[in-house]
């Protein structure tokens, strides 16, 4: 599932769309996340609007226009937002097409957990997905003090704590494992046990794993591609995620895989002790 670095990679590769005028919109009529269909009538009302800015909060892409309407896109598990030449063969599972004159912006999603919606600018935070989000992990970096305060009295595991989108928006399963390894924290430790010093280390670790992944164009695993269709290269730079049985990069202990709250988790039993 795309996380912050992947969605940010998409945002950056969508930049050439700024200045493009939306000519028309097409939808497949199929339901996406929660069986909700992209709103055809609202999308068609974007005709004539010019794209002015591509923004992002957590895993939500916000494509702003010179009208009061903003296009909201969430990639879900397998969503792809692609810029292609107008009239290029339509890939299977294409659900939304915006005609931009010489190009098209297409939303392709095989498993249909993604979202495409139109929201009023200035009211983005009223959208149910955005309303619950904490600060964006890249644009609004959190401090150790912030994580320390948020973790007080929290019985949740540290893994669940860093995955909580209301704490830091954009951290998903891959970067939660990576950040906890970097900070030498055990995923099963209760969040309220974080000291201020360790919270600062964790805040720095979250920033570091995002920065690192961004320089490699994100992590692809099986599905992720940027807006040009290119795969990310961060997979080979992951420290622990997907590396069970391989040596820990710090002390060569075999990385372990476990399942916490239904999510697969990777950690080193030797150096992730607190
Ligand atoms: Zn280790």
mmCIF file of N, CA, C and O and ligand atoms in Angstrom, residues 181 248-253 255 268-272, ligand 1:
data_model
loop_
_atom_site.group_PDB
_atom_site.id
_atom_site.type_symbol
_atom_site.label_atom_id
_atom_site.label_comp_id
_atom_site.label_asym_id
_atom_site.label_seq_id
_atom_site.Cartn_x
_atom_site.Cartn_y
_atom_site.Cartn_z
ATOM 1 N N UNK A 181 12.744 0.312 13.947
ATOM 2 C CA UNK A 181 14.083 -0.297 13.931
ATOM 3 C C UNK A 181 15.150 0.796 14.065
ATOM 4 O O UNK A 181 16.088 0.672 14.869
ATOM 5 N N UNK A 248 20.251 -8.400 10.672
ATOM 6 C CA UNK A 248 20.011 -7.006 11.039
ATOM 7 C C UNK A 248 21.215 -6.188 10.582
ATOM 8 O O UNK A 248 22.356 -6.569 10.819
ATOM 9 N N UNK A 249 21.001 -5.043 9.912
ATOM 10 C CA UNK A 249 22.133 -4.238 9.430
ATOM 11 C C UNK A 249 23.017 -3.709 10.563
ATOM 12 O O UNK A 249 24.162 -3.344 10.331
ATOM 13 N N UNK A 250 22.507 -3.707 11.818
ATOM 14 C CA UNK A 250 23.317 -3.193 12.925
ATOM 15 C C UNK A 250 24.139 -4.278 13.600
ATOM 16 O O UNK A 250 25.305 -4.069 13.901
ATOM 17 N N UNK A 251 23.512 -5.435 13.860
ATOM 18 C CA UNK A 251 24.219 -6.433 14.674
ATOM 19 C C UNK A 251 24.154 -7.856 14.104
ATOM 20 O O UNK A 251 24.579 -8.804 14.748
ATOM 21 N N UNK A 252 23.597 -8.008 12.917
ATOM 22 C CA UNK A 252 23.563 -9.293 12.199
ATOM 23 C C UNK A 252 22.669 -10.365 12.823
ATOM 24 O O UNK A 252 22.701 -11.506 12.388
ATOM 25 N N UNK A 253 21.882 -10.004 13.843
ATOM 26 C CA UNK A 253 20.876 -10.948 14.350
ATOM 27 C C UNK A 253 19.836 -11.147 13.253
ATOM 28 O O UNK A 253 19.564 -10.218 12.488
ATOM 29 N N UNK A 255 16.490 -11.010 11.454
ATOM 30 C CA UNK A 255 15.272 -10.211 11.592
ATOM 31 C C UNK A 255 14.076 -11.145 11.769
ATOM 32 O O UNK A 255 13.991 -12.180 11.108
ATOM 33 N N UNK A 268 14.227 -6.438 14.954
ATOM 34 C CA UNK A 268 15.412 -7.172 15.392
ATOM 35 C C UNK A 268 15.277 -7.428 16.889
ATOM 36 O O UNK A 268 15.155 -6.472 17.661
ATOM 37 N N UNK A 269 15.316 -8.703 17.325
ATOM 38 C CA UNK A 269 15.128 -9.005 18.747
ATOM 39 C C UNK A 269 16.306 -8.542 19.604
ATOM 40 O O UNK A 269 16.178 -8.442 20.824
ATOM 41 N N UNK A 270 17.456 -8.250 18.996
ATOM 42 C CA UNK A 270 18.640 -7.883 19.780
ATOM 43 C C UNK A 270 18.747 -6.380 20.014
ATOM 44 O O UNK A 270 18.987 -5.945 21.141
ATOM 45 N N UNK A 271 18.566 -5.580 18.977
ATOM 46 C CA UNK A 271 18.804 -4.143 19.165
ATOM 47 C C UNK A 271 17.545 -3.313 19.384
ATOM 48 O O UNK A 271 17.627 -2.158 19.761
ATOM 49 N N UNK A 272 16.379 -3.916 19.171
ATOM 50 C CA UNK A 272 15.141 -3.161 19.443
ATOM 51 C C UNK A 272 14.588 -3.611 20.795
ATOM 52 O O UNK A 272 13.648 -4.413 20.879
HETATM 53 ZN ZN1 LIG B 1 19.642 -5.541 15.423
#
